[in-house]
CSV table of N, CA and C in Angstrom, one decimal:
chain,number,residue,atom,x,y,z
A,10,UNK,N,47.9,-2.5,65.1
A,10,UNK,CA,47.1,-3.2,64.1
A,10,UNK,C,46.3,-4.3,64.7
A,11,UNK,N,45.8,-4.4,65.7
A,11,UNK,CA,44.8,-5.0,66.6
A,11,UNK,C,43.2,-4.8,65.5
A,12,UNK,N,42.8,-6.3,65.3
A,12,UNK,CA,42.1,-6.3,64.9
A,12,UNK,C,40.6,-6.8,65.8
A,13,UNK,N,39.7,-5.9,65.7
A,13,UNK,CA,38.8,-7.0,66.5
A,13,UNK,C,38.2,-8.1,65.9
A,14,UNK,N,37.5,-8.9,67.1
A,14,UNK,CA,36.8,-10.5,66.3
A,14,UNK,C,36.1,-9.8,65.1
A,15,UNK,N,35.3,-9.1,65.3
A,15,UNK,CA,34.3,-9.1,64.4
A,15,UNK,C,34.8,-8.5,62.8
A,16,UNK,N,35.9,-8.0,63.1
A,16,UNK,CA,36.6,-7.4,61.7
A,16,UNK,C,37.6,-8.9,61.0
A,17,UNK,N,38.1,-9.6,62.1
A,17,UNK,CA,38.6,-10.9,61.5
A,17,UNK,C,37.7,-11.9,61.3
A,18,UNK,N,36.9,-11.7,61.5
A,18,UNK,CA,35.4,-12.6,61.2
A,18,UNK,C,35.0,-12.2,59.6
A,19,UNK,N,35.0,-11.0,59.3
A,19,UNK,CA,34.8,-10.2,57.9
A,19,UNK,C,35.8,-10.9,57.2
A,20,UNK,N,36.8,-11.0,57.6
A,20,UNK,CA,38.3,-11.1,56.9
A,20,UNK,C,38.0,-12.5,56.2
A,21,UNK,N,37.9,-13.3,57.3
A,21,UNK,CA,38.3,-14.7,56.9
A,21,UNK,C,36.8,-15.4,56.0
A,22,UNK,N,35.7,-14.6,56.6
A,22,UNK,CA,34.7,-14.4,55.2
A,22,UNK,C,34.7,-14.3,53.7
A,23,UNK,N,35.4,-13.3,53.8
A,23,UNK,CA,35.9,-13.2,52.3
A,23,UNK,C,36.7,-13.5,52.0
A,24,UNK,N,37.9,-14.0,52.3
A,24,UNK,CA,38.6,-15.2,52.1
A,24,UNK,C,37.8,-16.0,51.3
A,25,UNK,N,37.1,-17.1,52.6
A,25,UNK,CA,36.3,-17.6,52.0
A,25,UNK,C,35.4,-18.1,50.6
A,26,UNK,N,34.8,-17.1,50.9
A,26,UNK,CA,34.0,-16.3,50.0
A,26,UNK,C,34.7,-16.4,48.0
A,27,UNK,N,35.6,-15.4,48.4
A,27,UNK,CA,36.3,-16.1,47.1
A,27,UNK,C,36.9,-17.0,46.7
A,28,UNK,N,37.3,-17.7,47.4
A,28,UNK,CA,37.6,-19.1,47.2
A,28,UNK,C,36.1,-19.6,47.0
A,29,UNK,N,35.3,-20.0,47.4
A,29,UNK,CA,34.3,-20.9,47.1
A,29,UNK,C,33.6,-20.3,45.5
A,30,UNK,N,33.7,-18.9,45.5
A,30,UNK,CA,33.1,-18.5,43.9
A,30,UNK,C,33.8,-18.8,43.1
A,31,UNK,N,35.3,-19.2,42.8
A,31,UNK,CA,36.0,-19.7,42.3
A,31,UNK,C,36.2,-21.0,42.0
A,32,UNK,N,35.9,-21.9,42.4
A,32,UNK,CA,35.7,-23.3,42.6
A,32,UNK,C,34.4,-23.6,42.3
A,33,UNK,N,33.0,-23.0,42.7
A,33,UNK,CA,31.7,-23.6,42.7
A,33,UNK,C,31.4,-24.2,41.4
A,34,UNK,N,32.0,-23.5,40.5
A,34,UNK,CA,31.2,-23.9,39.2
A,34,UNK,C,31.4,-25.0,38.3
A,35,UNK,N,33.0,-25.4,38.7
A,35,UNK,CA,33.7,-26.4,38.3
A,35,UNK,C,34.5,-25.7,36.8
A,36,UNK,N,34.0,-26.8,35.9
A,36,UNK,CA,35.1,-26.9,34.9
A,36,UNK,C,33.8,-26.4,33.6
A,37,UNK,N,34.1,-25.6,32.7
A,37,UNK,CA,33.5,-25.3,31.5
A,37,UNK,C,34.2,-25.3,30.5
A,38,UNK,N,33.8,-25.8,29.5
A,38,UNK,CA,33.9,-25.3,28.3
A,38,UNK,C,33.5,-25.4,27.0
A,39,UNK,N,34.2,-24.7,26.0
A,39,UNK,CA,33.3,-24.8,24.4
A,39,UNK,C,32.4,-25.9,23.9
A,40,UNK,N,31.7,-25.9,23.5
A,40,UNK,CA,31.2,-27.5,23.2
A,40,UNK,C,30.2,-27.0,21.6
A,41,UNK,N,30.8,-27.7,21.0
A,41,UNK,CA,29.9,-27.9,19.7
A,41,UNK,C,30.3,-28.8,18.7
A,42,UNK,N,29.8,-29.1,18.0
A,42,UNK,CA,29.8,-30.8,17.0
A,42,UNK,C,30.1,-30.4,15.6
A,43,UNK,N,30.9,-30.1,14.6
A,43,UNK,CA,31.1,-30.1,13.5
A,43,UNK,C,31.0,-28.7,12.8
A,44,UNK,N,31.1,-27.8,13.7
A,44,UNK,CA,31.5,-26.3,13.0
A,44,UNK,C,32.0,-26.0,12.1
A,45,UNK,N,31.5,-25.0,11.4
A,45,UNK,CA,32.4,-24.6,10.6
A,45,UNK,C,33.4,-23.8,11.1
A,46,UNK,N,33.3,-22.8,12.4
A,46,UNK,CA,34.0,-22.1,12.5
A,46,UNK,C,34.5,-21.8,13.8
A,47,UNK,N,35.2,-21.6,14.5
A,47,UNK,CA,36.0,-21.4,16.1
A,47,UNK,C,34.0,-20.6,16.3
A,48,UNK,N,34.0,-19.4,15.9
A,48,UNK,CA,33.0,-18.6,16.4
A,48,UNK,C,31.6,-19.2,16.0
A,49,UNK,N,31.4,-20.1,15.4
A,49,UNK,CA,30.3,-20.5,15.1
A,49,UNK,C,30.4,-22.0,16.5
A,50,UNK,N,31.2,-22.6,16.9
A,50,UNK,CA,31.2,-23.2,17.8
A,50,UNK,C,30.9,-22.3,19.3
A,51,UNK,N,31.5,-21.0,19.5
A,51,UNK,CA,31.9,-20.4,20.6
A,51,UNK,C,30.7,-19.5,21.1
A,52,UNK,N,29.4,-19.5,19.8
A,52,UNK,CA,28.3,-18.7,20.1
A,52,UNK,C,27.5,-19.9,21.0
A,53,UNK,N,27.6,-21.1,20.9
A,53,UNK,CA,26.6,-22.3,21.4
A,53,UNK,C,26.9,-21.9,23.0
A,54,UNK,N,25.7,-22.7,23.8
A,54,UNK,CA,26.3,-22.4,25.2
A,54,UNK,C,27.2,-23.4,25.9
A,55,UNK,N,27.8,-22.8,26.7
A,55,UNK,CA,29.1,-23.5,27.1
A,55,UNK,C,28.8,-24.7,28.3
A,56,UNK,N,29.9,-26.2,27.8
A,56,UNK,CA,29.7,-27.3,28.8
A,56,UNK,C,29.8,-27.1,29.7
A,57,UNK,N,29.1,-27.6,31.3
A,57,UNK,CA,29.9,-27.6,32.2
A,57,UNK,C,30.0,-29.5,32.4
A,58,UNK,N,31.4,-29.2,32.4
A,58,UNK,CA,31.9,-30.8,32.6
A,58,UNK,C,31.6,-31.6,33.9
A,59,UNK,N,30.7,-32.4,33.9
A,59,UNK,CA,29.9,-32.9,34.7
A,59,UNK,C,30.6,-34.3,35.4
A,60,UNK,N,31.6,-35.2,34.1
A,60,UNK,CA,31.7,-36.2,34.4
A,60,UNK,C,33.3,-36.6,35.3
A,61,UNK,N,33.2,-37.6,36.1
A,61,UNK,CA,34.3,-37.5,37.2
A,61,UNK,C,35.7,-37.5,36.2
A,62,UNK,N,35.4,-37.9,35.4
A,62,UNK,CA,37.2,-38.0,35.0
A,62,UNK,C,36.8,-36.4,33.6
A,63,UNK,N,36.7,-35.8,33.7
A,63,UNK,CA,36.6,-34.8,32.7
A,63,UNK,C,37.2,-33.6,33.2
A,64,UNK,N,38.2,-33.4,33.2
A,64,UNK,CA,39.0,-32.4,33.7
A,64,UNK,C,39.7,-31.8,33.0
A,65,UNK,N,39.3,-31.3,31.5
A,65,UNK,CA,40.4,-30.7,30.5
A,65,UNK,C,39.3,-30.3,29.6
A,66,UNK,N,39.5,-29.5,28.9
A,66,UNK,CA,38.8,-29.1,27.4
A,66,UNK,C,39.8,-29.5,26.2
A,67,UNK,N,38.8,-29.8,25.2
A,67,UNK,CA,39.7,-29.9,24.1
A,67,UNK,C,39.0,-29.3,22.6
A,68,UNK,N,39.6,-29.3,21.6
A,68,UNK,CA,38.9,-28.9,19.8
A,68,UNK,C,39.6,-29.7,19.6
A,69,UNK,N,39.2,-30.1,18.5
A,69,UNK,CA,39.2,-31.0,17.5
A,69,UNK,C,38.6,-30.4,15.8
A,70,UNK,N,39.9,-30.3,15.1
A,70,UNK,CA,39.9,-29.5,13.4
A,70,UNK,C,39.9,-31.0,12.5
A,71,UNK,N,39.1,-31.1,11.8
A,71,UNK,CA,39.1,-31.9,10.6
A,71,UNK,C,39.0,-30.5,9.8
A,72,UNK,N,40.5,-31.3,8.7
A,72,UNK,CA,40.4,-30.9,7.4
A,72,UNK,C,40.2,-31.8,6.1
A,73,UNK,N,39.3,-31.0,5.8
A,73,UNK,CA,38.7,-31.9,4.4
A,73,UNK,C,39.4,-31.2,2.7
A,74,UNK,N,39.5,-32.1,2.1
A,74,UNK,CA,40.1,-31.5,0.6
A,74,UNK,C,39.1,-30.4,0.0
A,75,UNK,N,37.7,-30.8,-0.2
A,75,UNK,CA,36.6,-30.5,-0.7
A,75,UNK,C,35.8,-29.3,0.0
A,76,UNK,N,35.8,-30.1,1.6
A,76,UNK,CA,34.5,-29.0,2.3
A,76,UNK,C,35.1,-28.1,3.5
A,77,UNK,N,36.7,-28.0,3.1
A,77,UNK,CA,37.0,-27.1,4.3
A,77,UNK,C,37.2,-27.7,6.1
A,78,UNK,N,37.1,-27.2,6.9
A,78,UNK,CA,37.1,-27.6,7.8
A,78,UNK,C,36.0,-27.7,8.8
A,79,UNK,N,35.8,-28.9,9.5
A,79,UNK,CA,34.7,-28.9,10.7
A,79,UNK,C,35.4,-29.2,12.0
A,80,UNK,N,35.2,-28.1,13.0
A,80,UNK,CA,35.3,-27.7,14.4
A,80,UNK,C,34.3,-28.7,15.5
A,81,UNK,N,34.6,-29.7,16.3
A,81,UNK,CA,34.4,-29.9,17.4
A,81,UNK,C,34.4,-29.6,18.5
A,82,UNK,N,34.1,-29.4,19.4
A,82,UNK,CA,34.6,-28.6,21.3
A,82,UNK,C,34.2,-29.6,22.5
A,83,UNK,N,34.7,-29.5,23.4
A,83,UNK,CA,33.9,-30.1,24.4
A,83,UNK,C,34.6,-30.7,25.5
A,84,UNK,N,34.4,-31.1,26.5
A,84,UNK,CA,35.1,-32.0,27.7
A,84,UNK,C,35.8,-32.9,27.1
A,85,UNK,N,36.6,-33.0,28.1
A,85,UNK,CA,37.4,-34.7,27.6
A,85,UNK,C,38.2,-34.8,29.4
A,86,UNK,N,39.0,-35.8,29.0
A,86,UNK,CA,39.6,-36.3,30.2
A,86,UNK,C,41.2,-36.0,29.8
A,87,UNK,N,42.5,-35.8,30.3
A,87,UNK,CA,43.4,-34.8,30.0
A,87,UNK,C,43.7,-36.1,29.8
A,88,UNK,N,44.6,-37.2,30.1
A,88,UNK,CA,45.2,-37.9,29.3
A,88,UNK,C,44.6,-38.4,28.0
A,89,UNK,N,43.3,-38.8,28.1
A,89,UNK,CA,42.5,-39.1,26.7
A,89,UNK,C,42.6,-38.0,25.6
A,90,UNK,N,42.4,-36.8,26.3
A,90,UNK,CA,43.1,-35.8,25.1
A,90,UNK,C,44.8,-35.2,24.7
A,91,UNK,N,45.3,-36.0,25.7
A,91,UNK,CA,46.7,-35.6,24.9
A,91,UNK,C,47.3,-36.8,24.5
A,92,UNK,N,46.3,-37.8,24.9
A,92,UNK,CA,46.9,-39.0,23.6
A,92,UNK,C,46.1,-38.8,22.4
A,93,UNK,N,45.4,-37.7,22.1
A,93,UNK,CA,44.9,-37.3,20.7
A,93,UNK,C,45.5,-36.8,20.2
A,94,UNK,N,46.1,-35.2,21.0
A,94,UNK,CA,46.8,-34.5,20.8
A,94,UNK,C,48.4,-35.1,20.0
A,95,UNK,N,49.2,-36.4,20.6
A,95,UNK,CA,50.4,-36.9,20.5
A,95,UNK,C,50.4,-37.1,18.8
A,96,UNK,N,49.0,-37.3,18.6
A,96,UNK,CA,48.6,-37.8,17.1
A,96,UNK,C,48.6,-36.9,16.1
A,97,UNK,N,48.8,-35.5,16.2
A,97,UNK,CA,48.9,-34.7,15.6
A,97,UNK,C,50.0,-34.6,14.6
A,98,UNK,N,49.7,-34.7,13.3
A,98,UNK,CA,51.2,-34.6,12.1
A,98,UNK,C,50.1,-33.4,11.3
A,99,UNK,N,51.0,-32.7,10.7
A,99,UNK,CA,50.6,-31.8,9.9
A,99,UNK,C,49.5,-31.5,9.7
A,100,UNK,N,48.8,-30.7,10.7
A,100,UNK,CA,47.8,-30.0,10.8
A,100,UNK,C,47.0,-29.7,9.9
A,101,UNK,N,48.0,-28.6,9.1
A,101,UNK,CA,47.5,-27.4,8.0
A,101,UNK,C,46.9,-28.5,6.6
A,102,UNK,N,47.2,-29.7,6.5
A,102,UNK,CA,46.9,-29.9,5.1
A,102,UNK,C,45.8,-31.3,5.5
A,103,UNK,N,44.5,-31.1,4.5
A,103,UNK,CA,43.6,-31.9,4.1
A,103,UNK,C,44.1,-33.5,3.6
A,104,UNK,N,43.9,-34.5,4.2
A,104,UNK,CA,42.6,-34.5,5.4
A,104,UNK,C,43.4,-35.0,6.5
A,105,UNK,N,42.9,-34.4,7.3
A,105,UNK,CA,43.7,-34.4,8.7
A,105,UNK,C,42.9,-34.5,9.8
A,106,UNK,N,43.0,-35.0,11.0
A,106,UNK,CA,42.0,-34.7,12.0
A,106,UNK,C,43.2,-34.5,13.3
A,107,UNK,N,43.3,-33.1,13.8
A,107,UNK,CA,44.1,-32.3,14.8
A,107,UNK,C,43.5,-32.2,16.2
A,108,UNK,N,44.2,-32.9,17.2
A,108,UNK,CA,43.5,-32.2,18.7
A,108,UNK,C,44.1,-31.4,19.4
A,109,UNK,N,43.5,-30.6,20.2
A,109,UNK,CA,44.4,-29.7,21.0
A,109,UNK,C,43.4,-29.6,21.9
A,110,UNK,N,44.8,-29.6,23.1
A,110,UNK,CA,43.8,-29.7,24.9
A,110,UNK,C,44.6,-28.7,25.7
A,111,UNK,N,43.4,-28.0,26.8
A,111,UNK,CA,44.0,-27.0,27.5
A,111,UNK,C,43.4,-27.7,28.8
A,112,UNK,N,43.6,-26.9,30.0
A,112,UNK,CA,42.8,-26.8,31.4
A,112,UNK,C,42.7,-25.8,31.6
A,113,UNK,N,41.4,-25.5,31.8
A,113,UNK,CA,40.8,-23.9,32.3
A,113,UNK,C,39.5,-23.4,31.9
A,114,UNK,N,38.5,-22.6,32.5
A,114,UNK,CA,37.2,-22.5,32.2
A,114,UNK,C,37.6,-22.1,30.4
A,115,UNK,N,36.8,-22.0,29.6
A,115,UNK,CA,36.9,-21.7,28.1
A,115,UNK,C,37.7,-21.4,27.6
A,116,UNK,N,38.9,-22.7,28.4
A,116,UNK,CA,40.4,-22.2,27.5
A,116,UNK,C,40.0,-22.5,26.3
A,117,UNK,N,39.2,-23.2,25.8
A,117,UNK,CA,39.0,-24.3,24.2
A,117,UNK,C,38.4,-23.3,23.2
A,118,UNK,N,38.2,-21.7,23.2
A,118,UNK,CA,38.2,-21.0,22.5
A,118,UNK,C,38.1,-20.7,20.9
A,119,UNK,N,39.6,-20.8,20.7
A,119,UNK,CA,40.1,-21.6,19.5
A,119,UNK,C,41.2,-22.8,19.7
A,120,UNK,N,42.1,-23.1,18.7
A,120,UNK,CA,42.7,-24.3,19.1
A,120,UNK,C,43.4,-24.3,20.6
A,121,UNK,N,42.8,-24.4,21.4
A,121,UNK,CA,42.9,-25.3,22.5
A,121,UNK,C,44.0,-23.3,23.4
A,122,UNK,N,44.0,-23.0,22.7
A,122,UNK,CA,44.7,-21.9,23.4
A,122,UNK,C,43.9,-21.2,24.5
A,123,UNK,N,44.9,-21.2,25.5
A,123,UNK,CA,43.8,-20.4,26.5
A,123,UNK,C,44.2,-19.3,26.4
A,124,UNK,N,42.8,-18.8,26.1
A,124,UNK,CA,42.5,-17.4,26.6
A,124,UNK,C,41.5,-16.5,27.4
A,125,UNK,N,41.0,-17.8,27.8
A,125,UNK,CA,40.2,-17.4,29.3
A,125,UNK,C,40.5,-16.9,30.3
A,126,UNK,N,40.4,-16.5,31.1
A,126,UNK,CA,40.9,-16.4,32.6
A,126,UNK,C,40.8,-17.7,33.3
A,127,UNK,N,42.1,-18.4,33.6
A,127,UNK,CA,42.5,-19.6,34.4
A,127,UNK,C,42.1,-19.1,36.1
A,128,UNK,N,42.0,-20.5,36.4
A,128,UNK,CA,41.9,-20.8,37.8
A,128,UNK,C,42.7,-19.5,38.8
A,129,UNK,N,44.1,-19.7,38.0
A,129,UNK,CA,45.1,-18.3,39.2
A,129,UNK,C,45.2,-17.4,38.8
A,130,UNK,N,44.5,-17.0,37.3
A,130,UNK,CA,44.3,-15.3,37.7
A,130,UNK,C,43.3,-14.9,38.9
A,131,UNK,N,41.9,-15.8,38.5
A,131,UNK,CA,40.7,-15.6,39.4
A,131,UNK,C,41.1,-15.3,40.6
A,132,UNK,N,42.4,-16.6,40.9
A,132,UNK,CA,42.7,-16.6,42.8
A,132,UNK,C,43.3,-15.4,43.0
A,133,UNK,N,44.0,-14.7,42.1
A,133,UNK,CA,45.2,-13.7,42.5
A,133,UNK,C,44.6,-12.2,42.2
A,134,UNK,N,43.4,-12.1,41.5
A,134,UNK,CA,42.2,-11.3,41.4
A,134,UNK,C,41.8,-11.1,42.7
A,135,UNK,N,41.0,-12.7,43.3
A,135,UNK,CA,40.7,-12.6,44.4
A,135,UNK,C,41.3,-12.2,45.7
A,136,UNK,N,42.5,-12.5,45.5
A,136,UNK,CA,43.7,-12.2,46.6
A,136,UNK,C,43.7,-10.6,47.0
A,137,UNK,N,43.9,-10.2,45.8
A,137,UNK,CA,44.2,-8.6,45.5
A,137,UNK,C,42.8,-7.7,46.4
A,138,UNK,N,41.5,-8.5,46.1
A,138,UNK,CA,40.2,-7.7,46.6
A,138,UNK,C,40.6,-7.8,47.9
A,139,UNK,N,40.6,-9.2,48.1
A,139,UNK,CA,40.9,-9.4,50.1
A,139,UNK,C,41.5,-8.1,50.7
A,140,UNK,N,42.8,-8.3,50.0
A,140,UNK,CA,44.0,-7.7,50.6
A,140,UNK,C,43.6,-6.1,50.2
A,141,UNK,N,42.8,-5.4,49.3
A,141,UNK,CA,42.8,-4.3,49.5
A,141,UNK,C,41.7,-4.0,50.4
A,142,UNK,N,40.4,-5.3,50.7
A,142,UNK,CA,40.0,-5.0,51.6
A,142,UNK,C,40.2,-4.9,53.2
A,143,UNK,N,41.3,-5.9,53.5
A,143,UNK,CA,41.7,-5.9,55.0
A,143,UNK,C,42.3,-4.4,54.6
A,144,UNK,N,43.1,-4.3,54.0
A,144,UNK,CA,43.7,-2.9,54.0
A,144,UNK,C,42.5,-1.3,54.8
A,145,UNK,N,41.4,-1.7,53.8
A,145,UNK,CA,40.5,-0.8,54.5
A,145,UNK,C,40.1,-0.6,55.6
A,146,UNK,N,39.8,-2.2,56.5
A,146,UNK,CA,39.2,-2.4,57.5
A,146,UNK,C,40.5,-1.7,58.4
A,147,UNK,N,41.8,-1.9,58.0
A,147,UNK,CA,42.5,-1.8,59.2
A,147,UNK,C,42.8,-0.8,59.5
A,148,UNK,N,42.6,0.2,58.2
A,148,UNK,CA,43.0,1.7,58.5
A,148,UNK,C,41.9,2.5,59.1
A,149,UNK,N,40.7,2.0,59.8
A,149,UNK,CA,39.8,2.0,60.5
A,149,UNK,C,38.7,2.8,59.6
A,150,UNK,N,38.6,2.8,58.6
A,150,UNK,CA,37.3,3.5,57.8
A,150,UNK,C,36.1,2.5,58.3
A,151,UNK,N,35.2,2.9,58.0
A,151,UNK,CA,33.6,2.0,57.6
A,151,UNK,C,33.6,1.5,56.7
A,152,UNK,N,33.2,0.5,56.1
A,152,UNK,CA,33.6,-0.3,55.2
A,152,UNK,C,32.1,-0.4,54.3
């Protein structure tokens, strides 16, 4: 299993490679101002979190007696949002105002639950391509 330079040069390429597409884009997520609805927030286009301390996504549910509820989204900074989060008492009943914070591209979906694809599926995605591609190279095919 002697590999030549030029096949470990491929290798460590794509390595690379997916590591940096995984990382380039930074941090995204939901962002919208007073929704009525998870999906009426999640059609808008998505933040990319720009600012040095903004490393978390979060929603934010106001419940109203009268008008129902209005949906928030957007960056935040992970301690700033789980000291919102700490504030949370009974959610479900009017009037209330609920936060919930995740980490991960458009974990902020609906309440703060991820259901995006996080950071280590992406890497372990990526891992898997690598590794089935050294597999190829080594069993000597053309690639």
């Amino acid at each position: 299993m002697n590999l030549s330079f030029h096949r470990r040069l491929v290798l460590v390429c794509a390595l690379l490679l997916c590591w940096a597409c995984i990382g380039a884009y930074g941090l995204q997520c939901y962002a919208c101002l007073q929704q009525i609805s998870h999906a009426a927030c999640n059609r808008m286009a998505p933040e990319n979190c720009t600012g040095q301390d903004e490393n978390a996504c979060y929603t934010q549910v106001e419940r109203y007696l009268h008008t129902g509820k209005k949906i928030t989204k957007g960056c935040s900074n992970t301690v700033r949002c789980q000291k919102g989060q700490s504030l949370n008492h009974d959610c479900d009943r009017p009037p209330r105002k609920c936060t919930y914070c995740c980490v991960g591209n458009l974990c902020n979906r609906s309440n703060g639950q991820q259901r995006a694809l996080s950071h280590g599926v992406l890497f372990t995605t990526g891992v898997a391509l690598t590794t089935v591609f050294y597999l190829t190279i080594t069993s000597g095919l053309d690639v």
